[in-house]
């Protein structure tokens, strides 16, 4: 349960050039280190149905034990509770496993770690609350947030819409989530990573913990220099985040995640909509870019 080695590294002599070093680094990319997923919701029910489902979430919580977070070091240097490590072990050993009880891993301790993992100078969301402001009375805030999440009374707020320029002159829309939404999203992503990081292929680099664009660039560099490469394909999916199907993405998630309360949290975030210049708009298709959970 304390074994966290998920990357097998190849040793090289000290006189190898940069390409060999790159090959050593990208060896990490072609083993079973995996990826976190983009998670999105299904159609939102009406208010009456919403209330009944929220109450159901609260009732379901009473049947689970909230275990304290005992953190052990991981390969990335971050802590991981013994319970989360068990989820990763189960996900690795049973590839067809559907996890029906995950929300109890969302503890006050995990919420605290998620808060400190956020960027402290990030722009505030629609709530206007900054990281520094939320840090005042943090423990009481986290206890209250934890209670609302597990009782089913937590409400996701709309993302604040901003635009950043693209090299071609167009603008990329981003959604800045409220601070509490960021905290809960980060906690859920940490839980889901234990499953999806052992499912995705080693040559995947996008939005993955402990990976970045430099590693992604090293992989084709090594491939070109060490293999017989005749052509390179550069492709992109146009407007991917703007056109994601909520229904189909949820179906993919349900292959591994069967905890209805986790799925309901995801639904709340993606159906929260966006606010631009004080005007709220619903998100029936796609997901706002920039949120922790949509990465």
GROMACS .gro file of C-alpha atoms in nm:
model
  295
    1UNK     CA    1   0.000   0.000   0.000
    2UNK     CA    2   0.299   0.231   0.035
    3UNK     CA    3   0.446   0.150  -0.305
    4UNK     CA    4   0.406   0.452  -0.534
    5UNK     CA    5   0.648   0.371  -0.816
    6UNK     CA    6   0.453   0.404  -1.139
    7UNK     CA    7   0.736   0.504  -1.370
    8UNK     CA    8   1.024   0.285  -1.474
    9UNK     CA    9   1.328   0.490  -1.571
   10UNK     CA   10   1.616   0.383  -1.794
   11UNK     CA   11   1.967   0.475  -1.681
   12UNK     CA   12   2.216   0.624  -1.924
   13UNK     CA   13   2.587   0.699  -1.910
   14UNK     CA   14   2.691   1.054  -1.830
   15UNK     CA   15   2.841   1.118  -2.176
   16UNK     CA   16   2.507   1.093  -2.359
   17UNK     CA   17   2.391   1.407  -2.538
   18UNK     CA   18   2.066   1.593  -2.476
   19UNK     CA   19   1.870   1.355  -2.697
   20UNK     CA   20   1.963   1.064  -2.475
   21UNK     CA   21   1.862   1.264  -2.171
   22UNK     CA   22   1.535   1.342  -2.341
   23UNK     CA   23   1.486   0.973  -2.410
   24UNK     CA   24   1.545   0.901  -2.044
   25UNK     CA   25   1.282   1.155  -1.948
   26UNK     CA   26   1.033   1.039  -2.205
   27UNK     CA   27   1.069   0.682  -2.091
   28UNK     CA   28   0.834   0.806  -1.821
   29UNK     CA   29   0.583   0.887  -2.089
   30UNK     CA   30   0.551   0.539  -2.232
   31UNK     CA   31   0.473   0.336  -1.924
   32UNK     CA   32   0.161   0.323  -1.717
   33UNK     CA   33   0.153   0.677  -1.578
   34UNK     CA   34  -0.197   0.790  -1.673
   35UNK     CA   35  -0.421   1.093  -1.705
   36UNK     CA   36  -0.691   1.286  -1.531
   37UNK     CA   37  -1.010   1.321  -1.729
   38UNK     CA   38  -1.240   1.597  -1.834
   39UNK     CA   39  -1.561   1.551  -1.642
   40UNK     CA   40  -1.894   1.697  -1.742
   41UNK     CA   41  -2.261   1.660  -1.647
   42UNK     CA   42  -2.596   1.545  -1.780
   43UNK     CA   43  -2.910   1.757  -1.820
   44UNK     CA   44  -3.013   1.944  -1.509
   45UNK     CA   45  -3.346   1.838  -1.354
   46UNK     CA   46  -3.623   2.078  -1.256
   47UNK     CA   47  -3.621   2.237  -0.913
   48UNK     CA   48  -3.842   1.975  -0.753
   49UNK     CA   49  -3.635   1.691  -0.885
   50UNK     CA   50  -3.319   1.879  -0.788
   51UNK     CA   51  -3.434   1.908  -0.427
   52UNK     CA   52  -3.526   1.542  -0.402
   53UNK     CA   53  -3.190   1.435  -0.543
   54UNK     CA   54  -3.005   1.669  -0.309
   55UNK     CA   55  -3.193   1.516  -0.018
   56UNK     CA   56  -3.101   1.173  -0.150
   57UNK     CA   57  -2.735   1.276  -0.148
   58UNK     CA   58  -2.766   1.377   0.215
   59UNK     CA   59  -2.929   1.048   0.309
   60UNK     CA   60  -2.665   0.848   0.128
   61UNK     CA   61  -2.394   1.021   0.326
   62UNK     CA   62  -2.520   0.888   0.657
   63UNK     CA   63  -2.430   0.536   0.549
   64UNK     CA   64  -2.062   0.612   0.499
   65UNK     CA   65  -1.776   0.669   0.736
   66UNK     CA   66  -1.564   0.979   0.687
   67UNK     CA   67  -1.213   0.862   0.750
   68UNK     CA   68  -0.935   1.099   0.855
   69UNK     CA   69  -0.677   1.181   0.590
   70UNK     CA   70  -0.346   1.014   0.678
   71UNK     CA   71  -0.109   1.147   0.420
   72UNK     CA   72   0.186   0.953   0.285
   73UNK     CA   73   0.441   1.091   0.038
   74UNK     CA   74   0.391   1.023  -0.332
   75UNK     CA   75   0.615   1.038  -0.632
   76UNK     CA   76   0.510   1.394  -0.708
   77UNK     CA   77   0.604   1.500  -0.356
   78UNK     CA   78   0.241   1.561  -0.259
   79UNK     CA   79   0.060   1.372   0.011
   80UNK     CA   80  -0.196   1.103  -0.053
   81UNK     CA   81  -0.432   0.951   0.197
   82UNK     CA   82  -0.416   0.576   0.253
   83UNK     CA   83  -0.774   0.556   0.128
   84UNK     CA   84  -0.691   0.730  -0.200
   85UNK     CA   85  -0.389   0.509  -0.245
   86UNK     CA   86  -0.620   0.212  -0.208
   87UNK     CA   87  -0.841   0.352  -0.484
   88UNK     CA   88  -0.539   0.375  -0.712
   89UNK     CA   89  -0.433   0.021  -0.630
   90UNK     CA   90  -0.784  -0.109  -0.700
   91UNK     CA   91  -0.804   0.088  -1.025
   92UNK     CA   92  -0.472  -0.055  -1.140
   93UNK     CA   93  -0.557  -0.412  -1.048
   94UNK     CA   94  -0.918  -0.418  -1.168
   95UNK     CA   95  -0.951  -0.237  -1.499
   96UNK     CA   96  -1.325  -0.300  -1.524
   97UNK     CA   97  -1.402  -0.184  -1.171
   98UNK     CA   98  -1.677   0.078  -1.132
   99UNK     CA   99  -1.626   0.277  -0.814
  100UNK     CA  100  -1.955   0.325  -0.630
  101UNK     CA  101  -1.827   0.499  -0.315
  102UNK     CA  102  -1.580   0.782  -0.372
  103UNK     CA  103  -1.722   1.092  -0.207
  104UNK     CA  104  -1.624   0.981   0.144
  105UNK     CA  105  -1.263   1.041   0.038
  106UNK     CA  106  -1.349   1.411   0.012
  107UNK     CA  107  -1.249   1.506   0.365
  108UNK     CA  108  -1.178   1.837   0.534
  109UNK     CA  109  -0.810   1.749   0.505
  110UNK     CA  110  -0.837   1.700   0.129
  111UNK     CA  111  -1.027   2.029   0.096
  112UNK     CA  112  -0.745   2.200   0.288
  113UNK     CA  113  -0.481   2.054   0.059
  114UNK     CA  114  -0.690   2.152  -0.241
  115UNK     CA  115  -0.711   2.511  -0.116
  116UNK     CA  116  -0.335   2.537  -0.079
  117UNK     CA  117  -0.287   2.384  -0.425
  118UNK     CA  118  -0.469   2.676  -0.589
  119UNK     CA  119  -0.289   2.972  -0.739
  120UNK     CA  120  -0.285   3.241  -0.474
  121UNK     CA  121  -0.282   3.534  -0.714
  122UNK     CA  122  -0.552   3.402  -0.947
  123UNK     CA  123  -0.836   3.633  -1.044
  124UNK     CA  124  -1.154   3.589  -0.837
  125UNK     CA  125  -1.469   3.438  -0.981
  126UNK     CA  126  -1.822   3.572  -0.971
  127UNK     CA  127  -1.813   3.563  -0.590
  128UNK     CA  128  -1.529   3.816  -0.581
  129UNK     CA  129  -1.350   3.617  -0.309
  130UNK     CA  130  -0.972   3.600  -0.333
  131UNK     CA  131  -0.745   3.327  -0.197
  132UNK     CA  132  -0.618   3.557   0.077
  133UNK     CA  133  -0.968   3.650   0.190
  134UNK     CA  134  -1.080   3.289   0.210
  135UNK     CA  135  -0.771   3.203   0.414
  136UNK     CA  136  -0.912   3.413   0.699
  137UNK     CA  137  -1.101   3.168   0.919
  138UNK     CA  138  -1.005   2.889   0.680
  139UNK     CA  139  -1.079   2.591   0.906
  140UNK     CA  140  -1.434   2.699   0.985
  141UNK     CA  141  -1.497   2.770   0.618
  142UNK     CA  142  -1.370   2.426   0.514
  143UNK     CA  143  -1.574   2.245   0.779
  144UNK     CA  144  -1.886   2.424   0.655
  145UNK     CA  145  -1.800   2.353   0.291
  146UNK     CA  146  -1.739   1.986   0.369
  147UNK     CA  147  -2.075   1.965   0.543
  148UNK     CA  148  -2.260   2.124   0.250
  149UNK     CA  149  -2.096   1.893  -0.004
  150UNK     CA  150  -2.185   1.579   0.190
  151UNK     CA  151  -2.538   1.693   0.276
  152UNK     CA  152  -2.605   1.774  -0.090
  153UNK     CA  153  -2.672   2.143  -0.023
  154UNK     CA  154  -2.357   2.270  -0.194
  155UNK     CA  155  -2.441   2.491  -0.493
  156UNK     CA  156  -2.206   2.559  -0.783
  157UNK     CA  157  -2.184   2.921  -0.896
  158UNK     CA  158  -2.161   3.037  -1.258
  159UNK     CA  159  -1.816   3.091  -1.403
  160UNK     CA  160  -1.708   3.448  -1.477
  161UNK     CA  161  -1.644   3.479  -1.851
  162UNK     CA  162  -1.324   3.650  -1.963
  163UNK     CA  163  -1.139   3.652  -2.293
  164UNK     CA  164  -0.772   3.622  -2.378
  165UNK     CA  165  -0.626   3.701  -2.723
  166UNK     CA  166  -0.509   3.422  -2.951
  167UNK     CA  167  -0.211   3.450  -3.189
  168UNK     CA  168  -0.443   3.460  -3.491
  169UNK     CA  169  -0.630   3.763  -3.359
  170UNK     CA  170  -0.930   3.575  -3.225
  171UNK     CA  171  -1.020   3.554  -2.859
  172UNK     CA  172  -1.029   3.246  -2.640
  173UNK     CA  173  -1.315   3.241  -2.385
  174UNK     CA  174  -1.221   3.132  -2.034
  175UNK     CA  175  -1.439   3.064  -1.732
  176UNK     CA  176  -1.314   3.166  -1.387
  177UNK     CA  177  -1.486   2.962  -1.117
  178UNK     CA  178  -1.575   3.088  -0.770
  179UNK     CA  179  -1.316   3.003  -0.506
  180UNK     CA  180  -1.520   2.739  -0.325
  181UNK     CA  181  -1.598   2.574  -0.657
  182UNK     CA  182  -1.225   2.563  -0.732
  183UNK     CA  183  -1.155   2.398  -0.396
  184UNK     CA  184  -1.417   2.126  -0.436
  185UNK     CA  185  -1.322   2.071  -0.800
  186UNK     CA  186  -0.956   2.029  -0.705
  187UNK     CA  187  -1.053   1.776  -0.438
  188UNK     CA  188  -1.269   1.575  -0.680
  189UNK     CA  189  -0.996   1.584  -0.944
  190UNK     CA  190  -0.751   1.446  -0.686
  191UNK     CA  191  -0.988   1.157  -0.619
  192UNK     CA  192  -1.059   1.087  -0.985
  193UNK     CA  193  -0.689   1.103  -1.073
  194UNK     CA  194  -0.635   0.787  -0.870
  195UNK     CA  195  -0.851   0.606  -1.125
  196UNK     CA  196  -0.769   0.776  -1.452
  197UNK     CA  197  -0.395   0.809  -1.399
  198UNK     CA  198  -0.370   0.429  -1.424
  199UNK     CA  199  -0.605   0.410  -1.723
  200UNK     CA  200  -0.462   0.657  -1.972
  201UNK     CA  201  -0.166   0.582  -2.195
  202UNK     CA  202   0.189   0.690  -2.121
  203UNK     CA  203   0.219   0.902  -2.435
  204UNK     CA  204  -0.058   1.134  -2.314
  205UNK     CA  205   0.063   1.466  -2.171
  206UNK     CA  206  -0.230   1.708  -2.175
  207UNK     CA  207  -0.357   1.837  -1.839
  208UNK     CA  208  -0.177   1.567  -1.644
  209UNK     CA  209  -0.024   1.599  -1.297
  210UNK     CA  210   0.354   1.616  -1.306
  211UNK     CA  211   0.368   1.663  -1.683
  212UNK     CA  212   0.409   1.961  -1.909
  213UNK     CA  213   0.471   2.082  -2.264
  214UNK     CA  214   0.849   2.036  -2.241
  215UNK     CA  215   0.807   1.663  -2.187
  216UNK     CA  216   0.557   1.650  -2.471
  217UNK     CA  217   0.811   1.818  -2.700
  218UNK     CA  218   1.089   1.586  -2.590
  219UNK     CA  219   0.893   1.277  -2.696
  220UNK     CA  220   0.875   1.357  -3.072
  221UNK     CA  221   1.230   1.495  -3.058
  222UNK     CA  222   1.357   1.159  -2.937
  223UNK     CA  223   1.133   0.972  -3.179
  224UNK     CA  224   1.265   1.170  -3.476
  225UNK     CA  225   1.628   1.129  -3.376
  226UNK     CA  226   1.622   0.765  -3.269
  227UNK     CA  227   1.356   0.612  -3.493
  228UNK     CA  228   1.286   0.598  -3.865
  229UNK     CA  229   1.039   0.883  -3.896
  230UNK     CA  230   0.918   0.989  -4.241
  231UNK     CA  231   0.643   1.231  -4.149
  232UNK     CA  232   0.492   1.419  -3.854
  233UNK     CA  233   0.119   1.491  -3.822
  234UNK     CA  234   0.010   1.809  -3.644
  235UNK     CA  235  -0.364   1.799  -3.574
  236UNK     CA  236  -0.610   1.975  -3.347
  237UNK     CA  237  -0.980   1.941  -3.271
  238UNK     CA  238  -1.143   2.272  -3.350
  239UNK     CA  239  -1.356   2.413  -3.068
  240UNK     CA  240  -1.327   2.095  -2.862
  241UNK     CA  241  -1.419   2.240  -2.523
  242UNK     CA  242  -1.699   2.448  -2.675
  243UNK     CA  243  -1.866   2.145  -2.834
  244UNK     CA  244  -1.827   1.867  -2.580
  245UNK     CA  245  -2.144   1.663  -2.542
  246UNK     CA  246  -2.244   1.652  -2.176
  247UNK     CA  247  -2.438   1.331  -2.223
  248UNK     CA  248  -2.166   1.136  -2.401
  249UNK     CA  249  -1.886   1.255  -2.177
  250UNK     CA  250  -2.082   1.147  -1.872
  251UNK     CA  251  -2.130   0.805  -2.028
  252UNK     CA  252  -1.754   0.770  -2.065
  253UNK     CA  253  -1.704   0.865  -1.700
  254UNK     CA  254  -1.962   0.610  -1.589
  255UNK     CA  255  -1.743   0.331  -1.727
  256UNK     CA  256  -1.534   0.379  -1.412
  257UNK     CA  257  -1.731   0.605  -1.178
  258UNK     CA  258  -2.066   0.490  -1.042
  259UNK     CA  259  -2.085   0.714  -0.733
  260UNK     CA  260  -2.399   0.915  -0.806
  261UNK     CA  261  -2.296   1.196  -0.572
  262UNK     CA  262  -1.968   1.249  -0.757
  263UNK     CA  263  -2.157   1.252  -1.086
  264UNK     CA  264  -2.406   1.500  -0.942
  265UNK     CA  265  -2.121   1.732  -0.839
  266UNK     CA  266  -1.986   1.723  -1.192
  267UNK     CA  267  -2.334   1.795  -1.323
  268UNK     CA  268  -2.367   2.099  -1.099
  269UNK     CA  269  -2.041   2.251  -1.222
  270UNK     CA  270  -2.105   2.207  -1.590
  271UNK     CA  271  -2.466   2.320  -1.570
  272UNK     CA  272  -2.387   2.624  -1.356
  273UNK     CA  273  -2.356   2.840  -1.667
  274UNK     CA  274  -2.142   3.147  -1.724
  275UNK     CA  275  -2.181   3.511  -1.627
  276UNK     CA  276  -2.065   3.781  -1.869
  277UNK     CA  277  -2.118   4.151  -1.796
  278UNK     CA  278  -2.371   4.055  -1.532
  279UNK     CA  279  -2.576   3.839  -1.769
  280UNK     CA  280  -2.613   3.467  -1.694
  281UNK     CA  281  -2.626   3.216  -1.979
  282UNK     CA  282  -2.684   2.842  -1.964
  283UNK     CA  283  -2.427   2.592  -2.086
  284UNK     CA  284  -2.618   2.323  -2.275
  285UNK     CA  285  -2.315   2.218  -2.477
  286UNK     CA  286  -1.944   2.231  -2.401
  287UNK     CA  287  -1.765   2.343  -2.090
  288UNK     CA  288  -1.601   2.671  -1.987
  289UNK     CA  289  -1.225   2.648  -2.030
  290UNK     CA  290  -1.002   2.734  -1.738
  291UNK     CA  291  -1.174   2.551  -1.451
  292UNK     CA  292  -0.987   2.292  -1.250
  293UNK     CA  293  -1.231   2.011  -1.324
  294UNK     CA  294  -1.259   2.073  -1.700
  295UNK     CA  295  -0.884   2.045  -1.744
   0.00000   0.00000   0.00000
